[in-house]
PDB file of C-alpha atoms in Angstrom:
ATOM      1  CA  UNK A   1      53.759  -2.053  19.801  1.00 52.00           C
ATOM      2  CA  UNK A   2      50.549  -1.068  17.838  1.00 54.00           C
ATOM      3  CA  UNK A   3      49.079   2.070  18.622  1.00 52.00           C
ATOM      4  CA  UNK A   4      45.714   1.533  19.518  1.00 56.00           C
ATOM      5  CA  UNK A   5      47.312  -1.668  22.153  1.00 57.00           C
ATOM      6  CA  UNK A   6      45.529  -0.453  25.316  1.00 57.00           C
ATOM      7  CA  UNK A   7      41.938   0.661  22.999  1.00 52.00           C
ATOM      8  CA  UNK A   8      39.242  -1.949  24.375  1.00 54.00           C
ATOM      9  CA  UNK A   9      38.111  -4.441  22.101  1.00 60.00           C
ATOM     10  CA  UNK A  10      34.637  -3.505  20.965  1.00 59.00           C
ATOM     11  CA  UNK A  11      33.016  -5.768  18.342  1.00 58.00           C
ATOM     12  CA  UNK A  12      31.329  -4.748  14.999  1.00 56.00           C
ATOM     13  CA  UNK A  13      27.756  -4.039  15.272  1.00 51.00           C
ATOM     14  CA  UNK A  14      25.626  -7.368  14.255  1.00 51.00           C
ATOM     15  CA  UNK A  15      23.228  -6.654  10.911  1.00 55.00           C
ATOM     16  CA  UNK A  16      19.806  -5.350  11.760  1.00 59.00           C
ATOM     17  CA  UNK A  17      17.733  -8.403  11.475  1.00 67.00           C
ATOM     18  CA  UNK A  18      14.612  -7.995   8.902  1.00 69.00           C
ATOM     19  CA  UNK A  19      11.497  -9.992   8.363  1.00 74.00           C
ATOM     20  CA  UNK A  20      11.706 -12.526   5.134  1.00 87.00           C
ATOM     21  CA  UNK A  21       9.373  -9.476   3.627  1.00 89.00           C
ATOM     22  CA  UNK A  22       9.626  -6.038   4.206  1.00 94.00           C
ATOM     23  CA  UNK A  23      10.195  -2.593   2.467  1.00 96.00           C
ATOM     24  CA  UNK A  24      13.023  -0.370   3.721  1.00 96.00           C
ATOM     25  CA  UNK A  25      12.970   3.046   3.074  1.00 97.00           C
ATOM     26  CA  UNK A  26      16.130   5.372   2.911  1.00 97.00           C
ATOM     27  CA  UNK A  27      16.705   8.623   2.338  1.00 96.00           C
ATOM     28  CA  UNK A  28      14.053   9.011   0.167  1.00 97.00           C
ATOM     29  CA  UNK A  29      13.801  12.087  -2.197  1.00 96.00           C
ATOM     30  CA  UNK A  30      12.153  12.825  -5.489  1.00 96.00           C
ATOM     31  CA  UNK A  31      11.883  15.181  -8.304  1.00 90.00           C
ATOM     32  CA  UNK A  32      10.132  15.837 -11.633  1.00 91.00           C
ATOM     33  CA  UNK A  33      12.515  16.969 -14.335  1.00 88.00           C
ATOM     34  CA  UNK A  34      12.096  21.121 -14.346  1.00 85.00           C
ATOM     35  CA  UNK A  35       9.874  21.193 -10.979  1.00 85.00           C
ATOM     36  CA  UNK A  36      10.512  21.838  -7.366  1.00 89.00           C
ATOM     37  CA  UNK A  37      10.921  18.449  -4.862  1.00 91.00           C
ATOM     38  CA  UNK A  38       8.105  16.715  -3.751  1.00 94.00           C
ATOM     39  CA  UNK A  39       9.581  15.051  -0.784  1.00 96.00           C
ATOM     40  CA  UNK A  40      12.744  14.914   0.705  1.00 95.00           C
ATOM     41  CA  UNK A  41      15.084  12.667   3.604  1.00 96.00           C
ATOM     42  CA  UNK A  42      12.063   9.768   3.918  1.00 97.00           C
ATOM     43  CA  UNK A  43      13.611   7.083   5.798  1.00 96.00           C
ATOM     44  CA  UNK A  44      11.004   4.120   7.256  1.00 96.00           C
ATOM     45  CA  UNK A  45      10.101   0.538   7.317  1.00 96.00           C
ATOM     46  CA  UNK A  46       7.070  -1.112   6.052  1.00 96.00           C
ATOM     47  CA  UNK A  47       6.259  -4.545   7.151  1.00 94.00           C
ATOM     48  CA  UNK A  48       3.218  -6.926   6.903  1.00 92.00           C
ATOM     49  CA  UNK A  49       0.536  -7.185   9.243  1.00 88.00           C
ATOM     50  CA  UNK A  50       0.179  -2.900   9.495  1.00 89.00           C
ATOM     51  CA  UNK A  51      -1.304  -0.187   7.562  1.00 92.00           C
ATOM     52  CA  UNK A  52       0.435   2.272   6.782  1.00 96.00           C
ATOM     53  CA  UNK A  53      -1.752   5.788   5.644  1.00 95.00           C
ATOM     54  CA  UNK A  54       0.419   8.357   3.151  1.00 97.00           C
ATOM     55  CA  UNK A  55      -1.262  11.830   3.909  1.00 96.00           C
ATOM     56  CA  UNK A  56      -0.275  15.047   3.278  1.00 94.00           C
ATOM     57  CA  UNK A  57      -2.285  18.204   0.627  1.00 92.00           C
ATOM     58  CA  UNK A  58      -2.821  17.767  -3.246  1.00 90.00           C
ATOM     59  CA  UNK A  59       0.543  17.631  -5.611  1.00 89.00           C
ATOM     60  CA  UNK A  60       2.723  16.414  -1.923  1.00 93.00           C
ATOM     61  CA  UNK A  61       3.389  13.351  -4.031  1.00 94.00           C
ATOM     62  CA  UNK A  62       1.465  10.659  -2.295  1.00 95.00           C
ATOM     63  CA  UNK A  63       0.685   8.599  -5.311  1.00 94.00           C
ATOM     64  CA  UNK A  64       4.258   9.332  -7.016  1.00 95.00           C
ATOM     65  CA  UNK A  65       5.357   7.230  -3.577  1.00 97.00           C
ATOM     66  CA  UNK A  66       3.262   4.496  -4.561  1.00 96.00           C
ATOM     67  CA  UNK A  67       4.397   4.440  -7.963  1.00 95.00           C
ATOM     68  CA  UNK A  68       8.020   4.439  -6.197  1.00 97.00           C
ATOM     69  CA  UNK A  69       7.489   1.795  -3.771  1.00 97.00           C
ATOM     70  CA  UNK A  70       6.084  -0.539  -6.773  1.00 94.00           C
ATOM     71  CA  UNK A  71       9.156   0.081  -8.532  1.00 93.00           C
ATOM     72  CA  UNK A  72       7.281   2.233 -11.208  1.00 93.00           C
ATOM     73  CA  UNK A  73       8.940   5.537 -10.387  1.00 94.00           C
ATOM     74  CA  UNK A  74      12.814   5.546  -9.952  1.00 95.00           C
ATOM     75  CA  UNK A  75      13.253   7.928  -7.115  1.00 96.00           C
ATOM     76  CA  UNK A  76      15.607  11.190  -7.828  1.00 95.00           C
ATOM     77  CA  UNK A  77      17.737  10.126  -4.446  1.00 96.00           C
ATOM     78  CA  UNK A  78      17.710   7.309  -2.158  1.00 96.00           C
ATOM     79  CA  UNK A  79      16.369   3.960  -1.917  1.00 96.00           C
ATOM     80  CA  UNK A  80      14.103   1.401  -1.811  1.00 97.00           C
ATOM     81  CA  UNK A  81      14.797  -2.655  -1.054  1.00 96.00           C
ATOM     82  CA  UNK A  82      11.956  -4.594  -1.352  1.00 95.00           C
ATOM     83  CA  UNK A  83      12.696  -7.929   0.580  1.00 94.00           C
ATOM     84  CA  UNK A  84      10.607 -10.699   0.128  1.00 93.00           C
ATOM     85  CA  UNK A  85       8.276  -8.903  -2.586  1.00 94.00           C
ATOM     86  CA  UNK A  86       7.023 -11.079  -4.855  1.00 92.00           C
ATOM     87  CA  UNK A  87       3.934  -9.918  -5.794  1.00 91.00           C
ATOM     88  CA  UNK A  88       2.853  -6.317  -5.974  1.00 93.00           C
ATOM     89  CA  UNK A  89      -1.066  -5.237  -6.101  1.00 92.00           C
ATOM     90  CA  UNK A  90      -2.354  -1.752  -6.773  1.00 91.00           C
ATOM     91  CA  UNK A  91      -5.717  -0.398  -6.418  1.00 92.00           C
ATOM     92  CA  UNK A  92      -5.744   2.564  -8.665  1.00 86.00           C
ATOM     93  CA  UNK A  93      -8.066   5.893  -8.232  1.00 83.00           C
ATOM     94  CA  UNK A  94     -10.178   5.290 -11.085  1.00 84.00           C
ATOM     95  CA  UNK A  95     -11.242   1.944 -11.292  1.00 87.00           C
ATOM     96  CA  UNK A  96     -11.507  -0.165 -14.692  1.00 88.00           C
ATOM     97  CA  UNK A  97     -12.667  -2.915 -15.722  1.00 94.00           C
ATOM     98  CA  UNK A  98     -14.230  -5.735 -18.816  1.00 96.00           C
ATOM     99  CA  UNK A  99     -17.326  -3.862 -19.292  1.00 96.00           C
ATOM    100  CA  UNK A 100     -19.445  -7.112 -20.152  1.00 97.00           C
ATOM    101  CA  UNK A 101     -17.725  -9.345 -17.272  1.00 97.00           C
ATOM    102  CA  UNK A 102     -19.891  -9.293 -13.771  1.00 98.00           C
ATOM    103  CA  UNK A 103     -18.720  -7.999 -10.642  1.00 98.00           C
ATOM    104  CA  UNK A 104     -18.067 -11.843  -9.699  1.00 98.00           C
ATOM    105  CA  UNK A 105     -15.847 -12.543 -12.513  1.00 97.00           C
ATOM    106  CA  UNK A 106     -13.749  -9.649 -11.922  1.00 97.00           C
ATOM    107  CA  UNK A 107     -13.174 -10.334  -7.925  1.00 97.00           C
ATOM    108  CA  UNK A 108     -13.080 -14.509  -9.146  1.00 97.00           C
ATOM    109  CA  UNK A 109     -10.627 -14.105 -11.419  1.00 96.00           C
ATOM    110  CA  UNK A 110      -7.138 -13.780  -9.480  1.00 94.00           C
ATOM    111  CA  UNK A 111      -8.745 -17.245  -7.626  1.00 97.00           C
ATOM    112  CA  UNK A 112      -8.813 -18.934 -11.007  1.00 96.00           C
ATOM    113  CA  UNK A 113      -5.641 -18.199 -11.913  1.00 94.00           C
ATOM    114  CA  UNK A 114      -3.839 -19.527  -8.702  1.00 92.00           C
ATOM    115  CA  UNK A 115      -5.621 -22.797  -9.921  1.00 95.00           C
ATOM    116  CA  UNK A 116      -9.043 -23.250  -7.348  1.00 96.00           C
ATOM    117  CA  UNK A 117     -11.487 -24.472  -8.449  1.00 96.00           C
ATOM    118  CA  UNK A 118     -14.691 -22.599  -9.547  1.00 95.00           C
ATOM    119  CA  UNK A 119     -17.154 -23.353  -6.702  1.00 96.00           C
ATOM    120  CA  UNK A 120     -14.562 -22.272  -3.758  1.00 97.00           C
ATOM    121  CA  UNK A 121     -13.091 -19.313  -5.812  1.00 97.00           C
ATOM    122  CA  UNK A 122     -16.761 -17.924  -6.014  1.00 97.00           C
ATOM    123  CA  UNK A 123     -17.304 -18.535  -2.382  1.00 97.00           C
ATOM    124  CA  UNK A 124     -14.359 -16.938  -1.389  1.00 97.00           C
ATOM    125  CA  UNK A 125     -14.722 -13.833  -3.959  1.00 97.00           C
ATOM    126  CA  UNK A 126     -18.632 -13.496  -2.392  1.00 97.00           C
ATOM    127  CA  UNK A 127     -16.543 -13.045   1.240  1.00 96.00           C
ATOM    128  CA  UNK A 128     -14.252 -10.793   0.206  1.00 95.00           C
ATOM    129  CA  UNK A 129     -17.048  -8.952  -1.640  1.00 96.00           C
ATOM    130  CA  UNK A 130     -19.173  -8.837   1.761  1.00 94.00           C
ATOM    131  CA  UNK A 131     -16.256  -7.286   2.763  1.00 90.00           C
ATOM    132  CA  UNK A 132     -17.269  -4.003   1.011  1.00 91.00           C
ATOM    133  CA  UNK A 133     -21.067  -4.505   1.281  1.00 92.00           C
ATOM    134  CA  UNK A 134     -21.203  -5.528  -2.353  1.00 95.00           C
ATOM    135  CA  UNK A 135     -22.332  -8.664  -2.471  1.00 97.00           C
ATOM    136  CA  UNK A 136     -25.689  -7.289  -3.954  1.00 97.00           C
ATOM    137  CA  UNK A 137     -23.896  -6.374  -7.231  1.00 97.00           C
ATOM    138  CA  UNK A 138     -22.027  -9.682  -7.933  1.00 98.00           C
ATOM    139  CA  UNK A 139     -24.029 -10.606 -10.995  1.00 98.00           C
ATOM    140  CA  UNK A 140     -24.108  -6.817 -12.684  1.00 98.00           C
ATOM    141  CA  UNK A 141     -22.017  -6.594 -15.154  1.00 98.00           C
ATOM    142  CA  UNK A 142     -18.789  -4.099 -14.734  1.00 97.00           C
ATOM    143  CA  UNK A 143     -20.685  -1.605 -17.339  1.00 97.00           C
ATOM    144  CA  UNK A 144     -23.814  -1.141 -14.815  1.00 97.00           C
ATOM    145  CA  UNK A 145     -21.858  -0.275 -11.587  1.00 96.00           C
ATOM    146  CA  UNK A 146     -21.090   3.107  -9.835  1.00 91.00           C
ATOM    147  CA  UNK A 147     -17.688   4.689  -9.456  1.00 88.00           C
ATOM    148  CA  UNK A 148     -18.275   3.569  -5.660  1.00 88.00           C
ATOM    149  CA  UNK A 149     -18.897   0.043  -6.546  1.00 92.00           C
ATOM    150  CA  UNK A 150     -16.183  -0.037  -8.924  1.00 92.00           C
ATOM    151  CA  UNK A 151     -13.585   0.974  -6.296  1.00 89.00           C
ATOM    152  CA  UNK A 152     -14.873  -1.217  -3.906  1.00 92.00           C
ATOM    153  CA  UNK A 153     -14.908  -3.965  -6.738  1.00 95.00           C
ATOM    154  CA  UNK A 154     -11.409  -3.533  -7.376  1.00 93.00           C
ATOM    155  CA  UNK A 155     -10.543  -3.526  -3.533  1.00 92.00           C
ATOM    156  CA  UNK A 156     -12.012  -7.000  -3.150  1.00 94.00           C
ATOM    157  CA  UNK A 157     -10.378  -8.247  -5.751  1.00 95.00           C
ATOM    158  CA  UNK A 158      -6.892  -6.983  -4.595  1.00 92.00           C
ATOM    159  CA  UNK A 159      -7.812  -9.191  -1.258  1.00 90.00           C
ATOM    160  CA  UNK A 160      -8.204 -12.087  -3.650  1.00 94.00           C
ATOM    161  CA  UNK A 161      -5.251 -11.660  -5.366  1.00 92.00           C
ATOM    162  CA  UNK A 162      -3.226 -11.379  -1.994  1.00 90.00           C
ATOM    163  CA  UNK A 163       0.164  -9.725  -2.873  1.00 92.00           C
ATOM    164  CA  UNK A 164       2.397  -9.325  -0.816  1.00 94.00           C
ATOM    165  CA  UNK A 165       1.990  -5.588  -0.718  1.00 95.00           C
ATOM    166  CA  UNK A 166      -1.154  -3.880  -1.464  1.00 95.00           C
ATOM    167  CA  UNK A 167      -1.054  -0.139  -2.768  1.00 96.00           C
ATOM    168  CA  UNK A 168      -4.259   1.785  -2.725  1.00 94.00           C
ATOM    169  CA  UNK A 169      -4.501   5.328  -4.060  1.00 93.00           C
ATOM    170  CA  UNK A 170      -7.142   7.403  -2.729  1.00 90.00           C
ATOM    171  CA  UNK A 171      -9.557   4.442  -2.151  1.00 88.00           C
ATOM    172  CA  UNK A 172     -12.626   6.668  -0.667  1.00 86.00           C
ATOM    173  CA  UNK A 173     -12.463   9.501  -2.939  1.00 83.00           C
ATOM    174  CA  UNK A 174     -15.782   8.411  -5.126  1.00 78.00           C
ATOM    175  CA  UNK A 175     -17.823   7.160  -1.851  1.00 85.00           C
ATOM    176  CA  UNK A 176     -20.289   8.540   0.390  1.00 85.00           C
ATOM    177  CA  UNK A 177     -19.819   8.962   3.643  1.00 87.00           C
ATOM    178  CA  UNK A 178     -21.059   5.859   5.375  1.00 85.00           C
ATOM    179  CA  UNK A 179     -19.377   3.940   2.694  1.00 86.00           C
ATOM    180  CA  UNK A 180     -16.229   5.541   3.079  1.00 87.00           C
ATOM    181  CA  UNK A 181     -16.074   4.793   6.413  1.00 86.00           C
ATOM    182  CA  UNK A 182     -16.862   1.519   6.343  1.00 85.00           C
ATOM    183  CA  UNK A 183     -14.186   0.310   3.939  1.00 87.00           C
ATOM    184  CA  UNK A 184     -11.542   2.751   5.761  1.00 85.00           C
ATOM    185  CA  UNK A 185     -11.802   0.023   8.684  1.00 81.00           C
ATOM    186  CA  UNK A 186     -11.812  -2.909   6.366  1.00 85.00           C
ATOM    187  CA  UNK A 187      -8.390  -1.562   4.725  1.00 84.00           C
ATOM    188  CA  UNK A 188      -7.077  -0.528   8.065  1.00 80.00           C
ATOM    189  CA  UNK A 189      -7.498  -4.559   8.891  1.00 78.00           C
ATOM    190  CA  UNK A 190      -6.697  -5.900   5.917  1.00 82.00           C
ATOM    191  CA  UNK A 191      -3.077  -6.141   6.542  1.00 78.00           C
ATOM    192  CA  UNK A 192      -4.133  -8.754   9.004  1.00 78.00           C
ATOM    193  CA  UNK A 193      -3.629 -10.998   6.181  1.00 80.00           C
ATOM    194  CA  UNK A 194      -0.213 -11.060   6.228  1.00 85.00           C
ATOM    195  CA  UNK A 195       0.557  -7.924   3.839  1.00 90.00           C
ATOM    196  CA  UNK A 196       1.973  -4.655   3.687  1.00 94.00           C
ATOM    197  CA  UNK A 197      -0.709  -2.241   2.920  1.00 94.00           C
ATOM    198  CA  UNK A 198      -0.058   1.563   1.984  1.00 96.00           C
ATOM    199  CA  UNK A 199      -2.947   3.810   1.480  1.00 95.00           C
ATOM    200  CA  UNK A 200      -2.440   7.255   0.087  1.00 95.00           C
ATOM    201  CA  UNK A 201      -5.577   9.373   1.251  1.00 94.00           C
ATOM    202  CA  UNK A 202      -6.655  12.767   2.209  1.00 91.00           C
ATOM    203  CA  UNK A 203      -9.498  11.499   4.114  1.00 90.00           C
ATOM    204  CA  UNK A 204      -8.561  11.707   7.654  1.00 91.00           C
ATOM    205  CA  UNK A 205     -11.292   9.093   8.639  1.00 89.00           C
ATOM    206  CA  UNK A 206      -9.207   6.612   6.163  1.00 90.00           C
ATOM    207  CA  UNK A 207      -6.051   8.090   8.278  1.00 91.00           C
ATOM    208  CA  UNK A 208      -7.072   7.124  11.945  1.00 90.00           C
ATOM    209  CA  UNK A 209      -7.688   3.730  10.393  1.00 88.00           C
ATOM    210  CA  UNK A 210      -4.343   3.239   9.714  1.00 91.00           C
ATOM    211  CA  UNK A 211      -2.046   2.385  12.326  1.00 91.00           C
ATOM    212  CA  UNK A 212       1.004   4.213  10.985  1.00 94.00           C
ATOM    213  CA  UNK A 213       1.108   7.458   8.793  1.00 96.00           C
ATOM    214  CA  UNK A 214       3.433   9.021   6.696  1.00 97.00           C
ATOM    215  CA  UNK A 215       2.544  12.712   6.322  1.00 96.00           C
ATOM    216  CA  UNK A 216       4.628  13.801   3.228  1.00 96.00           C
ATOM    217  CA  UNK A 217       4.089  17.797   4.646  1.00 94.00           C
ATOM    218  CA  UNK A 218       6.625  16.388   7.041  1.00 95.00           C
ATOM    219  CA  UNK A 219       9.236  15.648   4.233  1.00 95.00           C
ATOM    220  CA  UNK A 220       8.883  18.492   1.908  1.00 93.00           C
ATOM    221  CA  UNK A 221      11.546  20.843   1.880  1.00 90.00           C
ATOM    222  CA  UNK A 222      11.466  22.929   4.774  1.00 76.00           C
ATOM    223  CA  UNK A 223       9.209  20.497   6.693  1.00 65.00           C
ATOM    224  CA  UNK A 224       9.412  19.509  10.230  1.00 58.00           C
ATOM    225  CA  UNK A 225      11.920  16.490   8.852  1.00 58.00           C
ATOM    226  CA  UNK A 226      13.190  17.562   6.172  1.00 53.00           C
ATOM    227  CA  UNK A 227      16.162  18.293   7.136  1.00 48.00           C
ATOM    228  CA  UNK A 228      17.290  15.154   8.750  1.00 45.00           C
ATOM    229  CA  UNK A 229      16.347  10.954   7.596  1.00 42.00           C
ATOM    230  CA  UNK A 230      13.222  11.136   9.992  1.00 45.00           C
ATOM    231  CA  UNK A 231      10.574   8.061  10.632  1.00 48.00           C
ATOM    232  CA  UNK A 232       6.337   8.295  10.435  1.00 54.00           C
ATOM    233  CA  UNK A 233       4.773   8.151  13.060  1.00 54.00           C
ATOM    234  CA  UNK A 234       2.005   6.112  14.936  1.00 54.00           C
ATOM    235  CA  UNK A 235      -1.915   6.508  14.440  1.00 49.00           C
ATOM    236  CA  UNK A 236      -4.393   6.749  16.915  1.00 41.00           C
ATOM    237  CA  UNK A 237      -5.732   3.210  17.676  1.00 38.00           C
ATOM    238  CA  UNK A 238      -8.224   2.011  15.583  1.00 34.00           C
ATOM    239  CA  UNK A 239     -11.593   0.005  16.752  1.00 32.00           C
ATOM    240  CA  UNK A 240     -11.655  -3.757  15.056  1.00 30.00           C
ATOM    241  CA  UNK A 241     -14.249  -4.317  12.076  1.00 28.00           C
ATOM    242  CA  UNK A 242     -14.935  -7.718  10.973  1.00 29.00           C
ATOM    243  CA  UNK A 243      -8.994  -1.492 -10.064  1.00 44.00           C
ATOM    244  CA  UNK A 244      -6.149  -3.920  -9.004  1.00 45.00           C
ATOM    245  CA  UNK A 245      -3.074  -4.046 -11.402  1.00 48.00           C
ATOM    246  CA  UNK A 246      -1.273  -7.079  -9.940  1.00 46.00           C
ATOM    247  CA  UNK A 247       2.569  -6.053 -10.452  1.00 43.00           C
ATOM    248  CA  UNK A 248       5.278  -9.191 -10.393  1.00 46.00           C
ATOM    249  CA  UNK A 249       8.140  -7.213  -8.306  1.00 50.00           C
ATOM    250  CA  UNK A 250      11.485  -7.063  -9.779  1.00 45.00           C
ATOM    251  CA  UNK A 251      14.107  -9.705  -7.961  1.00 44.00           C
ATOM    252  CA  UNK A 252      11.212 -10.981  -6.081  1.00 43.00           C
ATOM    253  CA  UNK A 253      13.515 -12.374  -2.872  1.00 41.00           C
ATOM    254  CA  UNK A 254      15.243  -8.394  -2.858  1.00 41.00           C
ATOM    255  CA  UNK A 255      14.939  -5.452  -5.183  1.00 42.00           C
ATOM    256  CA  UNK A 256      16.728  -2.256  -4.957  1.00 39.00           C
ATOM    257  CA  UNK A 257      15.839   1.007  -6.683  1.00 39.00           C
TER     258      UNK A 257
END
């Protein structure tokens, strides 16, 4: 008679059921070569329709978890699966652009490409400029604009070029106040779209804007989760408002690093 006759009969388990497109987040941990870790034990999900806010002080590694998630950065431990990822955008900190190109043909561009033609891309690049209160600028040419107009140039473009995960690094950083309020409510909608947006900040107006944060304090070594795989956690409900690199992901349908 087998030993374990009389042991009920308990059935495996059945596979956690994902999303067609999602980022899963394991055990998470990374390093510079000769430096002390960043982070440490990140375990979470990211799917479309939320924004998710990376916080935490200067040198935490909020932008090296960008650079991670996009598949830049190979982390020191864990991993990343990107299912579903085909397209990766990236608003960067310091915005660039064609110097001589206007503000139109820089948000119009990603339209073109995808094949509309001219008169509804430009429509629907004025939109997403309104978007950002910027609609004023659309004939200056990239040369003439602010650092403030630039990010927010570069932010309506990465709405035009709809990826399926946006990653913004410190999008308020060259704005002034009532600016930088105003597009932290845009970006906390924007994943109403239908994509995963991640937004690493310091501003905590661009945090509460967010409905989930990941506070990298947490995760460094010592922190509150350091110590065990740990999720984020929820923001505090947010009041509805009305320079991209645009990344192809690697294994579009499911990527690993």
């Amino acid at each position: 008679m087998p030993v374990n006759a009389g042991a009920p009969n308990i059935p495996p388990a059945p596979p956690v059921s994902l999303p067609p497109v999602a980022v899963v987040v394991t055990d998470l941990a990374h390093r510079f070569p000769g430096t002390d870790t960043l982070f440490e034990h990140l375990t979470c999900t990211l799917l479309p329709g939320e924004t998710v806010a990376v916080c935490g002080p200067s040198g935490c590694g909020k932008s090296t978890l960008l650079s991670i998630l996009a598949g830049w950065e190979k982390p020191a431990a864990g991993t990343v699966e990107r299912h579903g990822i085909a397209r990766v955008g990236w608003v960067f900190q310091n915005p660039y652009g064609v110097p001589e190109r206007t503000a139109l043909d820089h948000v119009v561009f990603p339209l073109l490409a995808k094949g509309e033609r001219r008169g509804t891309a430009e429509r629907e690049a004025l939109d997403a400029m309104g978007l950002f209160d910027l609609k004023y600028a659309a004939d200056r040419p990239f040369s003439a604009l602010s650092g403030g107009e630039a990010q927010r140039l570069m932010l309506a473009r990465a709405v035009c070029s709809r990826p399926d995960m946006l990653l913004v690094d410190e999008p308020t950083a060259q704005l002034d106040t009532r600016t930088a309020h105003s597009v932290s409510h845009v970006l906390g909608n924007l994943a109403g779209q239908g994509m995963i947006v991640v937004v690493a900040t310091h501003d905590p107006d661009t945090r509460d804007a967010c409905q989930r944060i990941i506070d990298l304090a947490d995760y460094a070594p010592g922190g509150a989760l350091s110590g065990e795989p740990g999720d984020d956690q929820a923001a505090p409900a947010m009041a509805s408002t009305p320079a991209m690199a645009s990344i192809p992901a690697k294994g579009a349908d499911h990527a690993t690093v």
